[in-house]
PDB file of C-alpha atoms in Angstrom:
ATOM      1  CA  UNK U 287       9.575  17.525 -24.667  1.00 54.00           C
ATOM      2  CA  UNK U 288      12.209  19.008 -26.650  1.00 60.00           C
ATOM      3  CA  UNK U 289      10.807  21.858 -27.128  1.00 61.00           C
ATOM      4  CA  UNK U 290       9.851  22.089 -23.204  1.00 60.00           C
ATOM      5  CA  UNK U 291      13.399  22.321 -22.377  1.00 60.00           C
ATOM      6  CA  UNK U 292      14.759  23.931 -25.128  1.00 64.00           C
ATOM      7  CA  UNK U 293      12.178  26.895 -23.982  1.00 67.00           C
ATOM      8  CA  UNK U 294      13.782  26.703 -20.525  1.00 64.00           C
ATOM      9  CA  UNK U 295      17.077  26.649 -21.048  1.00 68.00           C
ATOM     10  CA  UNK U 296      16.797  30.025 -23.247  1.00 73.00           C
ATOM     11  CA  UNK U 297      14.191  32.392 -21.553  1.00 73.00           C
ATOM     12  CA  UNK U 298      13.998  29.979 -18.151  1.00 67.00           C
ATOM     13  CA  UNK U 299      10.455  30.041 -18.716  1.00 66.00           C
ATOM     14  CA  UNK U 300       7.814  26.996 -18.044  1.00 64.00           C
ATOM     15  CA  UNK U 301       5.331  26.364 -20.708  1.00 59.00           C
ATOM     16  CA  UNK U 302       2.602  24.286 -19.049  1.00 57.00           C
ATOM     17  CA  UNK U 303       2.331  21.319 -21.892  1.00 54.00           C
ATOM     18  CA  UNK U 304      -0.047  18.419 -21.258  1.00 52.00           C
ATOM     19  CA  UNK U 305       1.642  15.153 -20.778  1.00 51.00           C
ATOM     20  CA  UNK U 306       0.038  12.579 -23.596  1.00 49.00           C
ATOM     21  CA  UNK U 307       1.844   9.637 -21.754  1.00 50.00           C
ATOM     22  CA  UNK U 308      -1.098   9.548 -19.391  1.00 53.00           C
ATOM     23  CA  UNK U 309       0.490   6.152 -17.311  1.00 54.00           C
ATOM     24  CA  UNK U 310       0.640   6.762 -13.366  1.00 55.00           C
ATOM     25  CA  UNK U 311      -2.168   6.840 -10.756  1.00 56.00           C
ATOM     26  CA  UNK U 312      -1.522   8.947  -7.840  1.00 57.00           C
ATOM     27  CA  UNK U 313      -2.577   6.719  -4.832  1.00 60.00           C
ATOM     28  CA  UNK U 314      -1.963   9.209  -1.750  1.00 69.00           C
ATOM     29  CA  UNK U 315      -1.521   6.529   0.640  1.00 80.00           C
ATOM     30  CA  UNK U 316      -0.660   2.417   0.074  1.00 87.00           C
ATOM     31  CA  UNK U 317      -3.608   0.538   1.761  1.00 92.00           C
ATOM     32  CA  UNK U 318      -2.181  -1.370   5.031  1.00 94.00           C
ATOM     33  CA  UNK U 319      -4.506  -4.636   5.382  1.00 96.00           C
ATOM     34  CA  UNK U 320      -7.081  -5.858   2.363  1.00 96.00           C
ATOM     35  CA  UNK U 321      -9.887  -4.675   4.549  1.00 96.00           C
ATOM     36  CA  UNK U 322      -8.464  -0.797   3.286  1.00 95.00           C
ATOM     37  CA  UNK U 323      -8.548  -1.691  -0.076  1.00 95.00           C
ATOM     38  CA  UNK U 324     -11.758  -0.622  -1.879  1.00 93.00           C
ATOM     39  CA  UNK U 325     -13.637  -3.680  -3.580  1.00 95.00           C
ATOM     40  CA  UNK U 326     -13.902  -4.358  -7.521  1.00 94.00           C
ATOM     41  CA  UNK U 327     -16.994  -3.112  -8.994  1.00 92.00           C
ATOM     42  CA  UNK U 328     -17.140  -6.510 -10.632  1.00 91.00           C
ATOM     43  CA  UNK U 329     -20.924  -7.490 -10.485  1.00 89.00           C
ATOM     44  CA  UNK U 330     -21.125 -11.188 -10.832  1.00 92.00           C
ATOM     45  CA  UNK U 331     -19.136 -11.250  -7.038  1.00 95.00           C
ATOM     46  CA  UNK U 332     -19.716 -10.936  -3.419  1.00 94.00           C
ATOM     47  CA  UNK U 333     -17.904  -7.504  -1.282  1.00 94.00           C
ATOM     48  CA  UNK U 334     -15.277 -10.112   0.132  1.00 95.00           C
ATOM     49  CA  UNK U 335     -13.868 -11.576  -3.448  1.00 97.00           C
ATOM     50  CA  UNK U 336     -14.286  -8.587  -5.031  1.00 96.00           C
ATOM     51  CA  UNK U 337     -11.744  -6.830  -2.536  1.00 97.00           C
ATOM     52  CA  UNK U 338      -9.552  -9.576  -2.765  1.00 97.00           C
ATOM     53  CA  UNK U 339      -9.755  -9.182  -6.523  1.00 97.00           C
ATOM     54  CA  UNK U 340      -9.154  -5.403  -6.447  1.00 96.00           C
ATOM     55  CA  UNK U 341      -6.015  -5.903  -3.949  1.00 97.00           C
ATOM     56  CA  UNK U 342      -4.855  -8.734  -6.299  1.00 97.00           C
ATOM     57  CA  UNK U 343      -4.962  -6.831  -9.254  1.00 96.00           C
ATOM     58  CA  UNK U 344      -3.250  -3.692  -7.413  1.00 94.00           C
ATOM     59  CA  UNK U 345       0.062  -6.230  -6.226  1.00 96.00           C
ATOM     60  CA  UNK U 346      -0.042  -7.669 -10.271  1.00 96.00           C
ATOM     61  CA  UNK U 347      -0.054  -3.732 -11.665  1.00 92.00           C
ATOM     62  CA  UNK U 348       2.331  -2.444  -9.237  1.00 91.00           C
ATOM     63  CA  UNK U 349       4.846  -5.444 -10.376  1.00 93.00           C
ATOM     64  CA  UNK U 350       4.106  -4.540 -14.140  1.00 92.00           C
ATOM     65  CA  UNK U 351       4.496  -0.645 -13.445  1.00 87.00           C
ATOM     66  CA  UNK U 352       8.272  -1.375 -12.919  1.00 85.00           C
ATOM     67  CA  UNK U 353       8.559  -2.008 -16.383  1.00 85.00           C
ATOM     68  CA  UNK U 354       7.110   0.686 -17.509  1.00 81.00           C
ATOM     69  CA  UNK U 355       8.791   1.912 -20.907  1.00 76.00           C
ATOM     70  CA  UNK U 356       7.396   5.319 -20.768  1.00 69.00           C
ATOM     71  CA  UNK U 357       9.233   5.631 -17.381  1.00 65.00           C
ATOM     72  CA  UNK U 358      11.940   8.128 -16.976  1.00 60.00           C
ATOM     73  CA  UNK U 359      14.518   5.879 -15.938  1.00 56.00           C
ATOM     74  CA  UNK U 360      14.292   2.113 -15.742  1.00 56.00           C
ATOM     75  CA  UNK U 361      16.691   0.136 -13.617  1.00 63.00           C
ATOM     76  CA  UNK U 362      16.191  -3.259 -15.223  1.00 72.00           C
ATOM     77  CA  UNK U 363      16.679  -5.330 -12.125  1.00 81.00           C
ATOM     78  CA  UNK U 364      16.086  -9.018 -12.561  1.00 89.00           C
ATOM     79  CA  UNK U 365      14.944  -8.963  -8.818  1.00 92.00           C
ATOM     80  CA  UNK U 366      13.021  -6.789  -6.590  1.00 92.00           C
ATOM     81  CA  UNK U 367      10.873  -6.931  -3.326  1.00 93.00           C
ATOM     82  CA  UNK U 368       7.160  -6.285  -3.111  1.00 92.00           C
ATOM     83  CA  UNK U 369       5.850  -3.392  -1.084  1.00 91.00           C
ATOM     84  CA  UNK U 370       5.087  -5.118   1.599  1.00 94.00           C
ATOM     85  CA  UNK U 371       7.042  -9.231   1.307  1.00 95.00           C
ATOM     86  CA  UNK U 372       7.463 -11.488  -1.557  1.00 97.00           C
ATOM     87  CA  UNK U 373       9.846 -11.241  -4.305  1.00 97.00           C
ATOM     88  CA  UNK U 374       9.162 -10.025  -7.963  1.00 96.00           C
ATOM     89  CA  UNK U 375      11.393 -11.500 -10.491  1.00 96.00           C
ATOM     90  CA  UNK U 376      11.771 -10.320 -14.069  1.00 93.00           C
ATOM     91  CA  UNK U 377      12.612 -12.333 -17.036  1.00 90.00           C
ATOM     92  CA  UNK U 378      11.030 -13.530 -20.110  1.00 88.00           C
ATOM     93  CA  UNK U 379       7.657 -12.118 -18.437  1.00 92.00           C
ATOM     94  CA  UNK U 380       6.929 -11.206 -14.357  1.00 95.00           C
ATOM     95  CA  UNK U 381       7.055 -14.010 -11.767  1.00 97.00           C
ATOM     96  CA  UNK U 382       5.598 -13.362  -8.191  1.00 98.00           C
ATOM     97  CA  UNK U 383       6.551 -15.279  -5.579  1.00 98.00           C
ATOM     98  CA  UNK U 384       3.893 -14.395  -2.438  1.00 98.00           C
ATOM     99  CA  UNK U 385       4.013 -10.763  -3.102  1.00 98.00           C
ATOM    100  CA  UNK U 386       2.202  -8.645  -0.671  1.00 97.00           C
ATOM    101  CA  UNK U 387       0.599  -5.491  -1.506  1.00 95.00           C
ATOM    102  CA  UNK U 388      -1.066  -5.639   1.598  1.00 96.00           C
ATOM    103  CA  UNK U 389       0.118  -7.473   4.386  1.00 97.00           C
ATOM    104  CA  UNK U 390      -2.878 -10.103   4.773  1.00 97.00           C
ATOM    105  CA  UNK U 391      -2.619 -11.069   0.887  1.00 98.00           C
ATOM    106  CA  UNK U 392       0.261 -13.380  -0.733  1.00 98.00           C
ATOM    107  CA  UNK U 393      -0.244 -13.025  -4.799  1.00 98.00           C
ATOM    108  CA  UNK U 394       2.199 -15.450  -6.728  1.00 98.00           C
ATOM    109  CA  UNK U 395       1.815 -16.685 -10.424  1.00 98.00           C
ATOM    110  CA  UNK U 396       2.902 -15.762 -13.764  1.00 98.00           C
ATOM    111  CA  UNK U 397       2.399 -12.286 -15.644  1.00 98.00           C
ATOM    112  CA  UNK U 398       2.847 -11.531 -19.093  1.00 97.00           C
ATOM    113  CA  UNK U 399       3.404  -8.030 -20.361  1.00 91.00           C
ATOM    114  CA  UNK U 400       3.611  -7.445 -24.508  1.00 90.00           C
ATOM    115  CA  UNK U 401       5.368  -4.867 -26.301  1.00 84.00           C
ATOM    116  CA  UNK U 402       1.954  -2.786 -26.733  1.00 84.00           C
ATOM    117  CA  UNK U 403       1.459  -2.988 -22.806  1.00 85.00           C
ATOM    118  CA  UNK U 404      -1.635  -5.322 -22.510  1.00 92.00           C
ATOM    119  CA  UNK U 405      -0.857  -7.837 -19.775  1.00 95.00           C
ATOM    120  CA  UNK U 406      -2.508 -11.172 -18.542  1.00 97.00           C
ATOM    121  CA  UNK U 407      -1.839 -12.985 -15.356  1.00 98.00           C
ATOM    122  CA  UNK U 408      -2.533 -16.537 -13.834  1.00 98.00           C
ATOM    123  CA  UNK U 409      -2.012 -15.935  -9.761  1.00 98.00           C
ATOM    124  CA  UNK U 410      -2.962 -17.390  -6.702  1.00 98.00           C
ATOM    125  CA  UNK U 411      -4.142 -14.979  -3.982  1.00 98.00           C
ATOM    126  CA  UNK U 412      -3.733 -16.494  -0.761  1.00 98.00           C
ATOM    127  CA  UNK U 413      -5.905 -15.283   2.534  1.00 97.00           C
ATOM    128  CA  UNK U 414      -7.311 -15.949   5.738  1.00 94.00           C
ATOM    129  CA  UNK U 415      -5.542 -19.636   4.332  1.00 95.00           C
ATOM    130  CA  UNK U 416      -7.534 -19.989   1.392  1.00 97.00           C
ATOM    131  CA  UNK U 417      -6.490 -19.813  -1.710  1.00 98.00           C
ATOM    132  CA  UNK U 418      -8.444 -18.299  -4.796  1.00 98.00           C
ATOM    133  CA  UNK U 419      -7.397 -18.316  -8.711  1.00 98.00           C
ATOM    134  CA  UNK U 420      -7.650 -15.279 -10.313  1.00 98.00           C
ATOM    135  CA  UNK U 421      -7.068 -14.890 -14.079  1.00 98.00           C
ATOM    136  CA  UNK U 422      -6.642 -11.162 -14.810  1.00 98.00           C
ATOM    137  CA  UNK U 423      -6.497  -9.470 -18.615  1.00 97.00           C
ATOM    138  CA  UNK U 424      -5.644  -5.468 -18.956  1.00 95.00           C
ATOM    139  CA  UNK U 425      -4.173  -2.990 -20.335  1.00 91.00           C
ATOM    140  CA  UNK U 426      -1.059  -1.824 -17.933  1.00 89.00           C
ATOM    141  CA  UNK U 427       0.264   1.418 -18.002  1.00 83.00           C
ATOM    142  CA  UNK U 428      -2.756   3.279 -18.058  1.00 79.00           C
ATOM    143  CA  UNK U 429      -4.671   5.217 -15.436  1.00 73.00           C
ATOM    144  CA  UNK U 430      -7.716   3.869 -16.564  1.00 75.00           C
ATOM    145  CA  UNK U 431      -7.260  -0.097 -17.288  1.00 74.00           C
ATOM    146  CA  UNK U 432     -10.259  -1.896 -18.352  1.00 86.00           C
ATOM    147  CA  UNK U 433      -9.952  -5.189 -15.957  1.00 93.00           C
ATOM    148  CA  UNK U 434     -11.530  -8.594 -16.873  1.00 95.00           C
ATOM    149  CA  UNK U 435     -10.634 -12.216 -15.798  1.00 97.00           C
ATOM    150  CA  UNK U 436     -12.335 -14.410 -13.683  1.00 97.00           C
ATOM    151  CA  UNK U 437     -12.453 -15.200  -9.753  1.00 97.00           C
ATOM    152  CA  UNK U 438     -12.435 -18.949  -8.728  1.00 97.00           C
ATOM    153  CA  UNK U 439     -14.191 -19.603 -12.153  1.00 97.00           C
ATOM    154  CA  UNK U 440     -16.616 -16.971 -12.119  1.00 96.00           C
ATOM    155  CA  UNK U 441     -16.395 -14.552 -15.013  1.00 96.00           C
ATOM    156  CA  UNK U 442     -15.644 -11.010 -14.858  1.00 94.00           C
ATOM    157  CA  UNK U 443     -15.041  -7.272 -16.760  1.00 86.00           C
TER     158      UNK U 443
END
């Protein structure tokens, strides 16, 4: 990076580097109602829990990309909204409080984020008024996170 802007700054030329901090995923559009969001690949569940678990796991990584330490600034607020309701509170770990990602999901538990960036969660992920418990492991910060937990019990990666 140094060397990026020490380049410009002499001969105001742009040396196209590759970025090795591969860590954000261009979305093009936030998905509006859980019916937008596309479904989990996970196997072992039906089309309706597995978009649930794919907008559940997009309101937990959208809470953990705030803390991103690759980021190129970092506010550090204790508080902040979700995208669409709820409140996101930061402390020892992530707390949210019927976040919505999507306005017909409320996603509140626990996450916890370590120093290497793998993160687990224990959240409810309330709907249509039911309520399902969804256990989520991953690695956060990456554009490619390998997902596994389980769905109301049922076992998933």
């Amino acid at each position: 990076m140094r060397g990026m802007l020490r380049t410009f700054l002499t001969s105001k030329r742009v040396v196209d580097q590759k970025c090795t901090g591969e860590n954000y995923r261009a979305v093009g559009a936030f998905p509006q109602k859980l019916r937008d969001v596309a479904p989990h690949p996970a196997r072992k569940l039906g089309p309706g829990p597995r978009r649930i678990l794919a907008a559940t796991f997009a309101t937990a990584a959208d809470a953990t990309a705030r803390r991103n330490p690759h980021a190129f600034y970092h506010f550090g607020l204790p508080n902040e909204p979700g995208l669409r309701g709820g409140q996101v509170t930061f402390g020892q770990g992530i707390t949210l409080d019927k976040v919505r990602f999507v306005r017909d999901l409320r996603v509140s538990g626990p996450i916890t984020l370590t120093p290497d960036g793998h993160a687990t969660a224990t959240l409810t992920a309330e709907t249509g008024g039911r309520a399902h418990e969804v256990t989520l492991t991953w690695a956060a910060f990456s554009t490619r996170p390998s997902l596994s937990g389980t769905f109301d019990g049922i076992p998933f990666d």
